[in-house]
Amino acid sequence: MTSITAFSAGAYSTSRQTADLLALKEQVNTLTRQLSSGRVAETYAELGVRRSESLSARGMLSALDGYDAAISSVRPRVELASASLGRISKMTTTLRNGLTTNRSDADANRAMARDSLNGAIDALNQQLGGQYLFGGREVTQAPVLSGIILLNGDTSDPVKPLAGVKTLVNEQIRADLGTGLGRLTLSTPSSTSIEVREDADASARANLGFSISAQPTSSGSFATISYAASPPEGATLSFAKPPAADDHFRVVVNQAGGGQKTYDLTGADLADVSSAANAASSLKALIGNDKIASVQSASPPGLSASFANTTAPASFTINVVAQPANGDQIRITLGLRDGTTTALTLYARTNADPMSRTDFVIGATPAETAQNLSNTLGRSLKQAAETSLAASSTIRATQDFFAGSNVAGLAPRRIDFTGAVPAYASTSSETTVIWYRGETSPTDPRTSFAVRTGATSTVGIGARANEEAIRTILSGFAAVAVGSAASAFTQAADRWKALAERSASLLPQEEPLKAISTEFGIASSSLSEAQARNKAARGIVQSQVDGIESVSSQEIAVKLLDVQNRLQTSYQVTAMLLKLSLVNYLR
């Protein structure tokens, strides 16, 4: 017979039911917390398998914040550097206009040039946040010395005074002019002939004074002119020791088309430095067909150049074979070391100022005419030497000064007057002002200060005051500032006119700083573009983080209501079961 076992409320197994109730209660607590905080979890551990994804995304957000902070911090640097370049450009334009439209006012232009030089130095010594902008990686000291020291030298150490621009200019003019005719000699081999000859020393011909670059011409048939060209002679190179990879040296060559070119090299540029002889051969091969004019280095490696003096100097001879007609002329073209030329035109006159530099009197005989021509030619050569050549010397000296560097072997070129003929010293001088005190490096100046704008992108915003375009402008300012004083032979106005014409070439209409300014403009645009990219990336990554860490209030509210309903139902069912008995069951 089947019987019903008596039911006791205490016999009911409640373990599973209790666990379910606790789980539902925990869900309610979790959903309530999520609803109030808006976050999925309070710790990364609670995110479960998505915690690494969240950490990675937050790392990206932190990096983007860092990039934007870096961009914001350097924007003033870019703006200040651009403003400094703009200031220098404006001063360049003002001085150039003064040299072209108000050329006769030498004093005003010299004063303007000094002010421009000082203004440019102030602009190049700008600093931001205690860091100088135009010193490359050297940001702790002003990159450019004062204008007074640059022009006049530094005598703060009486034991070792340092020469400035004025000293270098005076030395260059002295060496170029020689005895006054630009290192040319004027003689009269016969009563009816005049000869002009270049310097007998090959080193002087390669570096100093005038060159006779072409055959003179004459109108009419009163004179015959013979011309003896001189093939350019280059120096022979030698090293005292094989140069090390970081040994610096400077080589100046005369180019076939005229003018000189300077190479600043290191031992690393040479193909073979296994011996001093091989290093010299490698250097000659690197230079090519251009003729070596002068060299400079520290010791070691002790680079030197010697001339064999195997070629005769160029010369021309004017033979007066008949009396010229009034207005007949002779035209002579002389070369300068910067690749330009100057022309002398002498006119035959029935009457002329006996001290004229352009006209010669037709004498009673060809011999007398030849003597008058010789006298006028001498005065004309002296005038050209003290104007065109002296102006060229001034420009060369200022360029040499600003090409100087604190790198061993690359100080400004100096002229040695101890020998029979002046020559550029092959050993780098230690008695010259080094105008630039910032970083000296062959690398791109922009890379000297780079800001990271993204995971794989940087923008270079560095600058150095010794960049070529800036040096060119400073050379122009300095050349005009030192000016050209009058001599016993030449009026100051004539010397100034020649200098003004040549100095204006260093301050060309096409802005020398345009390329640098453009690079800073590109850098500014790159920073803006990087910020825009970072903003877009931040939006994407932030959405990813929100998807992992954040919750929807509406969704959580629905889930919470559902769980609460389930929990309430469970409570009710449990309560009913706890009250269950045979009597209640049978009911």
XYZ file of C-alpha atoms in Angstrom:
587
model
C 0.000 0.000 0.000
C 1.407 3.332 -0.992
C 1.615 6.021 1.623
C 2.481 9.733 1.559
C 5.522 10.644 3.582
C 4.893 13.414 5.965
C 6.343 16.771 4.709
C 8.290 19.017 7.004
C 9.281 22.556 6.005
C 12.686 22.045 7.549
C 13.332 19.095 5.274
C 13.237 21.206 2.143
C 16.685 21.743 0.590
C 17.235 25.458 0.433
C 20.894 25.664 -0.600
C 20.321 26.180 -4.329
C 17.465 28.559 -3.765
C 19.577 30.571 -1.366
C 22.430 30.774 -3.886
C 20.051 31.962 -6.588
C 18.668 34.615 -4.286
C 22.135 35.806 -3.342
C 23.170 35.933 -7.006
C 20.131 38.001 -7.878
C 20.826 40.277 -4.932
C 24.435 40.725 -6.133
C 23.161 41.570 -9.619
C 20.905 44.194 -8.100
C 23.810 45.672 -6.156
C 26.067 45.653 -9.241
C 23.452 47.221 -11.478
C 22.636 49.813 -8.844
C 26.313 50.745 -8.565
C 26.670 50.925 -12.367
C 23.583 53.096 -12.609
C 24.915 55.561 -10.044
C 28.536 55.670 -11.319
C 27.965 55.203 -15.033
C 30.861 52.713 -15.114
C 30.925 49.018 -15.769
C 33.366 48.367 -12.930
C 35.331 50.143 -10.245
C 38.573 48.245 -10.861
C 40.283 46.911 -13.976
C 40.115 43.416 -12.474
C 36.324 43.638 -12.542
C 36.434 44.259 -16.307
C 37.502 40.684 -16.843
C 38.973 39.796 -20.221
C 38.520 43.363 -21.503
C 40.827 44.934 -18.945
C 43.893 44.710 -21.239
C 41.927 46.354 -24.035
C 40.901 49.145 -21.669
C 44.437 49.652 -20.385
C 45.786 49.835 -23.937
C 43.176 52.383 -24.984
C 43.803 54.527 -21.922
C 47.527 54.399 -22.678
C 46.779 55.781 -26.129
C 44.686 58.582 -24.620
C 47.490 59.455 -22.229
C 49.973 59.547 -25.118
C 47.668 61.802 -27.151
C 47.379 64.152 -24.180
C 51.176 64.235 -23.981
C 51.535 65.005 -27.696
C 49.029 67.848 -27.478
C 50.717 69.245 -24.381
C 54.070 69.198 -26.201
C 52.560 70.918 -29.240
C 50.985 73.612 -27.087
C 54.253 74.207 -25.247
C 56.328 74.738 -28.418
C 53.897 76.913 -30.346
C 55.237 80.076 -28.669
C 58.753 78.973 -29.653
C 57.782 78.681 -33.317
C 55.971 82.008 -33.235
C 58.878 83.793 -31.539
C 61.458 82.322 -33.933
C 59.306 83.334 -36.908
C 58.935 86.834 -35.481
C 62.724 87.095 -35.065
C 63.297 86.062 -38.669
C 60.655 88.533 -39.792
C 62.399 91.299 -37.881
C 65.734 90.494 -39.525
C 64.062 90.367 -42.943
C 62.537 93.788 -42.397
C 65.902 95.274 -41.407
C 67.486 93.652 -44.457
C 64.944 95.243 -46.768
C 65.326 98.645 -45.112
C 69.116 98.642 -45.423
C 69.017 97.359 -48.988
C 66.632 100.148 -49.955
C 68.909 102.659 -48.263
C 71.906 101.389 -50.227
C 70.056 101.640 -53.523
C 67.960 104.800 -53.110
C 70.104 106.835 -50.721
C 73.542 105.528 -51.611
C 75.319 108.860 -51.258
C 74.532 109.215 -47.548
C 77.325 107.034 -46.228
C 77.031 108.083 -42.596
C 73.298 107.364 -42.436
C 73.697 103.973 -44.079
C 76.609 103.009 -41.842
C 74.592 103.943 -38.768
C 71.627 101.990 -40.120
C 73.871 98.981 -40.740
C 75.211 99.075 -37.172
C 71.674 99.325 -35.813
C 70.597 96.481 -38.096
C 73.489 94.309 -36.945
C 72.647 94.943 -33.296
C 68.957 94.367 -33.972
C 69.682 91.095 -35.748
C 71.863 89.950 -32.851
C 69.068 90.777 -30.403
C 66.639 88.781 -32.537
C 69.010 85.812 -32.694
C 69.548 85.922 -28.935
C 65.838 85.567 -28.174
C 64.989 83.118 -25.429
C 61.830 81.472 -24.173
C 61.495 79.776 -20.833
C 65.198 80.230 -20.179
C 66.187 78.540 -23.455
C 67.825 80.367 -26.383
C 66.124 79.711 -29.712
C 68.953 80.087 -32.248
C 71.719 78.050 -30.637
C 70.621 74.607 -31.778
C 70.993 72.141 -28.921
C 73.045 74.660 -26.944
C 70.246 76.519 -25.164
C 71.977 77.776 -22.023
C 73.934 80.748 -23.427
C 73.286 83.486 -25.973
C 74.438 82.146 -29.363
C 75.782 85.456 -30.747
C 78.248 87.871 -29.178
C 77.530 91.588 -29.024
C 77.869 93.792 -32.090
C 80.639 95.828 -30.468
C 82.786 92.733 -29.963
C 82.015 91.438 -33.449
C 83.145 94.666 -35.093
C 85.913 95.877 -32.786
C 87.219 92.646 -31.302
C 87.566 91.522 -27.704
C 90.284 93.118 -25.584
C 89.001 91.866 -22.231
C 92.122 89.693 -22.002
C 95.075 92.032 -22.686
C 97.412 89.062 -22.956
C 95.370 87.553 -25.779
C 93.238 90.161 -27.558
C 90.894 88.820 -30.214
C 90.462 90.503 -33.587
C 87.058 91.526 -34.906
C 85.651 92.368 -38.326
C 87.486 95.686 -38.650
C 90.881 94.057 -38.195
C 90.135 91.341 -40.738
C 88.883 93.916 -43.251
C 91.986 96.069 -42.856
C 94.249 93.037 -43.268
C 92.406 91.874 -46.377
C 92.532 95.303 -48.013
C 96.220 95.639 -47.182
C 97.005 92.258 -48.716
C 94.848 92.786 -51.793
C 96.098 96.266 -52.621
C 99.797 95.471 -52.240
C 101.748 98.566 -53.273
C 98.494 100.232 -54.273
C 97.681 98.783 -57.699
C 95.939 95.610 -56.611
C 99.146 93.544 -56.702
C 99.713 94.505 -60.338
C 102.937 96.073 -61.576
C 102.980 98.841 -64.159
C 106.125 99.453 -66.204
C 107.284 100.994 -69.474
C 109.557 98.548 -71.309
C 110.114 101.142 -74.009
C 109.255 104.762 -74.656
C 106.098 103.786 -76.537
C 104.955 100.732 -74.585
C 103.224 100.100 -71.258
C 103.187 96.716 -69.538
C 100.894 95.539 -66.750
C 101.756 92.265 -65.035
C 100.215 90.169 -62.269
C 102.068 89.342 -59.058
C 105.066 87.088 -59.601
C 104.113 84.871 -56.648
C 101.668 82.097 -57.551
C 100.122 82.064 -54.077
C 99.369 85.782 -54.297
C 97.952 85.375 -57.808
C 95.668 82.609 -56.582
C 94.291 84.557 -53.635
C 94.949 88.278 -53.692
C 94.545 91.393 -55.773
C 93.416 91.788 -59.355
C 93.745 89.199 -62.071
C 94.137 90.057 -65.740
C 91.228 88.013 -66.938
C 91.015 89.042 -70.595
C 92.887 90.816 -73.346
C 92.392 94.584 -73.352
C 90.868 96.152 -76.439
C 91.389 99.469 -78.207
C 89.394 101.497 -80.682
C 91.100 102.738 -83.779
C 94.577 101.635 -84.760
C 96.753 103.862 -82.608
C 97.797 100.948 -80.337
C 98.546 97.268 -80.568
C 97.956 95.152 -77.504
C 99.639 91.841 -76.774
C 98.212 89.601 -74.070
C 99.873 86.693 -72.306
C 97.386 84.584 -70.390
C 98.488 82.564 -67.401
C 97.126 79.079 -66.844
C 95.829 78.899 -63.278
C 98.234 77.214 -60.917
C 96.899 75.192 -58.032
C 98.668 74.384 -54.816
C 99.989 70.966 -53.845
C 98.427 69.547 -50.701
C 100.109 67.743 -47.837
C 99.110 66.530 -44.381
C 101.536 66.419 -41.484
C 99.562 63.440 -40.146
C 96.711 61.360 -41.546
C 93.509 63.130 -40.474
C 91.227 61.426 -37.984
C 87.556 61.093 -38.836
C 86.674 64.094 -36.679
C 89.571 66.337 -37.778
C 88.226 69.421 -39.575
C 89.934 71.399 -42.323
C 89.023 74.104 -44.825
C 89.984 74.200 -48.499
C 89.440 77.190 -50.817
C 89.583 76.629 -54.565
C 89.514 78.847 -57.634
C 86.731 77.746 -59.940
C 87.123 77.528 -63.684
C 84.279 79.970 -64.262
C 85.720 82.523 -61.846
C 85.292 83.096 -58.168
C 86.250 80.945 -55.238
C 84.510 78.138 -53.398
C 85.107 76.987 -49.835
C 84.932 73.390 -48.621
C 84.690 72.617 -44.914
C 85.592 68.936 -44.625
C 86.574 66.252 -42.143
C 88.765 63.180 -42.300
C 85.590 61.130 -42.648
C 85.014 62.737 -46.065
C 88.224 61.265 -47.500
C 88.303 57.876 -49.161
C 91.746 56.851 -47.907
C 93.445 58.161 -44.773
C 95.807 55.248 -44.273
C 98.724 57.646 -44.704
C 99.256 61.386 -44.964
C 100.081 61.064 -48.671
C 96.986 58.993 -49.410
C 94.847 61.470 -47.485
C 96.217 64.333 -49.595
C 95.517 62.383 -52.796
C 91.988 61.616 -51.628
C 91.392 65.276 -50.845
C 92.623 66.342 -54.286
C 90.348 63.777 -55.905
C 87.423 65.050 -53.861
C 88.064 68.635 -54.956
C 88.204 67.670 -58.624
C 89.603 69.939 -61.336
C 89.313 73.211 -59.425
C 92.637 74.762 -58.461
C 93.471 74.838 -54.767
C 94.113 78.388 -53.549
C 94.491 78.057 -49.785
C 93.920 75.651 -46.905
C 93.456 75.818 -43.170
C 93.391 73.299 -40.345
C 94.390 72.699 -36.778
C 97.510 70.723 -35.973
C 97.023 67.820 -36.263
C 96.298 67.056 -39.041
C 98.460 69.982 -40.194
C 97.128 70.507 -43.720
C 99.300 72.788 -45.865
C 99.444 73.962 -49.476
C 102.505 74.938 -51.490
C 102.859 76.530 -54.917
C 105.598 75.519 -57.332
C 105.581 78.872 -59.183
C 105.975 77.086 -62.491
C 103.773 79.401 -64.566
C 104.470 82.968 -65.600
C 101.987 85.613 -64.458
C 99.457 86.983 -66.919
C 100.349 90.299 -68.528
C 99.497 92.649 -71.337
C 101.524 95.224 -73.222
C 100.119 98.299 -74.947
C 102.262 99.593 -77.815
C 101.402 103.085 -79.025
C 102.209 102.890 -82.728
C 100.456 106.061 -83.868
C 98.724 109.107 -82.520
C 95.142 108.413 -81.402
C 92.177 110.463 -82.483
C 90.252 112.410 -79.876
C 87.879 109.963 -78.165
C 89.814 106.819 -79.010
C 89.797 104.449 -76.059
C 91.413 101.469 -74.431
C 89.303 99.112 -72.316
C 90.849 96.855 -69.676
C 88.965 94.185 -67.721
C 90.283 93.009 -64.371
C 89.047 90.034 -62.384
C 88.192 89.945 -58.690
C 88.277 86.956 -56.336
C 84.521 86.905 -55.914
C 84.100 86.064 -59.597
C 83.127 89.563 -60.716
C 85.087 91.945 -62.901
C 85.751 95.649 -63.049
C 86.435 97.543 -66.260
C 88.749 100.497 -66.866
C 88.136 102.655 -69.916
C 90.756 105.246 -70.847
C 90.001 107.958 -73.424
C 92.429 109.886 -75.612
C 91.781 113.648 -75.353
C 93.289 116.714 -76.904
C 92.877 118.371 -73.511
C 92.439 116.692 -70.148
C 92.949 117.185 -66.441
C 96.552 116.148 -65.768
C 95.323 114.130 -62.742
C 92.448 112.488 -64.566
C 91.865 108.792 -63.972
C 90.002 108.237 -67.212
C 91.481 110.626 -69.807
C 95.009 110.880 -71.218
C 96.314 113.733 -73.303
C 97.371 113.149 -76.888
C 100.997 114.255 -76.831
C 103.181 115.718 -79.514
C 104.687 112.309 -80.242
C 103.627 108.687 -79.741
C 106.201 108.450 -76.934
C 104.672 111.414 -75.130
C 101.200 109.971 -75.656
C 102.388 106.625 -74.277
C 103.762 108.346 -71.175
C 100.486 110.186 -70.634
C 98.601 106.916 -71.106
C 100.864 105.188 -68.581
C 100.298 107.925 -65.994
C 96.526 107.822 -66.420
C 96.506 104.027 -66.341
C 98.432 104.083 -63.061
C 95.922 106.469 -61.517
C 93.032 104.409 -62.884
C 94.447 101.180 -61.448
C 94.961 102.839 -58.084
C 91.406 104.183 -58.143
C 90.035 100.735 -59.004
C 92.120 99.137 -56.263
C 90.866 101.567 -53.631
C 87.229 101.284 -54.706
C 86.149 98.056 -56.409
C 88.948 95.898 -55.023
C 88.746 97.364 -51.516
C 84.985 96.822 -51.517
C 85.485 93.228 -52.630
C 88.107 92.811 -49.902
C 85.665 94.118 -47.303
C 83.005 91.644 -48.374
C 85.478 88.731 -48.428
C 86.775 89.569 -44.967
C 83.303 89.807 -43.422
C 82.304 86.540 -45.070
C 85.453 84.877 -43.745
C 84.702 86.239 -40.283
C 81.158 84.861 -40.188
C 82.296 81.547 -41.686
C 84.460 81.097 -38.604
C 83.521 78.448 -36.093
C 84.601 77.239 -32.674
C 85.394 73.871 -34.271
C 89.141 73.260 -34.217
C 90.595 74.193 -37.594
C 87.651 76.317 -38.761
C 88.354 79.708 -37.203
C 88.066 82.747 -39.529
C 90.801 82.876 -42.158
C 93.660 85.215 -41.315
C 96.440 86.594 -43.475
C 100.068 86.024 -42.507
C 102.276 89.035 -43.299
C 105.525 87.584 -41.957
C 106.718 86.255 -45.318
C 107.919 88.102 -48.395
C 104.382 87.909 -49.787
C 101.236 87.906 -47.641
C 99.355 84.613 -47.644
C 96.457 82.979 -45.864
C 97.708 81.176 -42.774
C 97.342 77.410 -43.042
C 97.156 76.976 -39.269
C 93.857 78.027 -37.778
C 94.172 81.276 -35.831
C 93.399 81.471 -32.118
C 93.411 85.272 -32.026
C 90.095 85.969 -33.712
C 86.656 86.465 -32.227
C 84.388 83.456 -32.720
C 81.057 85.199 -33.116
C 78.785 82.132 -32.741
C 78.668 80.149 -29.497
C 75.805 77.776 -30.195
C 75.801 74.217 -31.459
C 77.960 73.599 -34.529
C 76.867 70.542 -36.466
C 76.550 69.471 -40.111
C 73.047 68.175 -39.409
C 69.846 69.938 -40.405
C 69.329 72.827 -37.956
C 65.615 72.026 -37.683
C 66.428 68.645 -36.132
C 68.304 70.299 -33.267
C 64.972 70.785 -31.486
C 62.220 68.329 -32.364
C 58.789 67.902 -30.815
C 56.992 64.564 -30.956
C 53.513 65.073 -32.335
C 52.470 61.437 -32.694
C 53.578 57.881 -32.142
C 55.789 57.962 -35.240
C 55.906 61.655 -36.167
C 58.076 64.568 -35.078
C 58.334 68.180 -36.213
C 61.709 69.929 -36.256
C 61.622 73.516 -35.003
C 65.289 74.077 -34.150
C 67.402 76.913 -35.541
C 71.018 78.031 -35.526
C 72.275 81.567 -35.943
C 75.143 80.294 -38.123
C 72.892 79.045 -40.914
C 74.196 80.237 -44.281
C 71.293 82.574 -45.050
C 71.654 84.280 -41.673
C 75.454 84.510 -42.017
C 75.040 86.161 -45.406
C 72.828 88.891 -43.974
C 75.099 89.449 -40.978
C 78.054 89.742 -43.378
C 76.192 92.413 -45.326
C 75.316 94.360 -42.186
C 78.906 94.181 -40.916
C 80.454 95.146 -44.260
C 78.366 98.306 -44.441
C 78.882 99.044 -40.747
C 82.688 99.116 -40.994
C 82.439 101.244 -44.134
C 85.321 102.553 -46.221
C 87.181 105.652 -45.170
C 88.758 108.081 -47.596
C 92.420 107.714 -48.549
C 94.940 110.278 -49.655
C 94.143 109.338 -53.239
C 90.477 108.365 -53.331
C 87.480 110.312 -52.092
C 85.338 108.672 -49.430
C 82.278 108.975 -51.672
C 83.924 106.869 -54.386
C 84.979 104.153 -51.947
C 81.563 104.166 -50.315
C 79.745 103.871 -53.648
C 81.758 100.774 -54.562
C 81.133 99.208 -51.156
C 77.414 100.014 -51.245
C 77.036 98.339 -54.633
C 78.740 95.161 -53.476
C 77.114 95.074 -50.059
C 73.697 95.254 -51.657
C 74.521 91.933 -53.346
C 74.580 90.312 -49.884
C 71.111 91.716 -49.220
C 69.361 90.575 -52.414
C 65.802 91.375 -53.410
C 65.013 87.670 -53.140
C 64.818 87.363 -49.380
C 67.675 85.118 -48.127
C 65.642 84.113 -45.081
C 62.646 83.061 -47.146
C 63.612 79.381 -47.079
C 64.026 79.336 -43.293
C 60.794 81.268 -42.772
C 59.018 78.838 -45.078
C 60.315 75.893 -43.056
C 58.968 77.423 -39.865
C 55.660 78.066 -41.604
C 55.529 74.417 -42.634
C 56.403 73.407 -39.071
C 53.541 75.517 -37.719
C 51.134 73.908 -40.185
C 52.436 70.468 -39.255
C 51.758 71.170 -35.586
C 48.192 72.225 -36.392
C 47.640 69.160 -38.546
C 49.036 66.936 -35.800
C 46.638 68.443 -33.286
C 43.741 67.807 -35.657
C 44.846 64.191 -36.152
C 45.220 63.708 -32.426
C 41.751 65.133 -31.833
C 40.235 62.703 -34.321
C 42.186 59.787 -32.855
C 41.174 60.793 -29.341
C 37.514 60.674 -30.332
C 37.861 57.149 -31.706
C 39.852 55.835 -28.753
C 37.576 57.532 -26.238
C 34.597 55.841 -27.876
C 36.403 52.530 -27.486
C 37.057 53.234 -23.790
C 33.465 54.275 -23.246
C 32.297 51.063 -24.872
C 34.431 49.049 -22.470
C 34.109 51.002 -19.240
C 30.877 52.968 -19.469
C 27.273 51.811 -19.308
C 23.976 52.999 -20.752
C 21.679 54.345 -18.031
C 18.583 53.231 -19.917
C 19.917 49.741 -20.463
C 21.002 49.384 -16.841
C 17.635 50.659 -15.615
C 15.809 48.023 -17.684
C 18.125 45.280 -16.459
C 17.772 46.457 -12.867
C 13.988 46.429 -13.057
C 14.051 42.939 -14.556
C 16.354 41.604 -11.853
C 14.339 43.284 -9.115
C 11.162 41.682 -10.457
C 12.826 38.284 -10.595
C 14.196 38.740 -7.084
C 10.794 39.757 -5.738
C 9.195 36.759 -7.396
C 11.827 34.467 -5.930
C 11.229 35.899 -2.487
C 7.507 35.312 -2.824
C 7.916 31.727 -4.051
C 10.401 30.983 -1.311
C 8.085 32.369 1.310
C 5.243 30.241 0.026
C 7.383 27.121 0.048
C 8.506 27.766 3.566
C 4.878 27.851 4.674
C 4.002 24.624 2.815
C 2.500 21.776 4.962
C 0.322 18.714 4.279
C -2.699 20.601 5.333
C -1.796 23.569 3.066
C -0.861 21.195 0.299
C -4.200 19.356 0.510
C -5.961 22.661 0.369
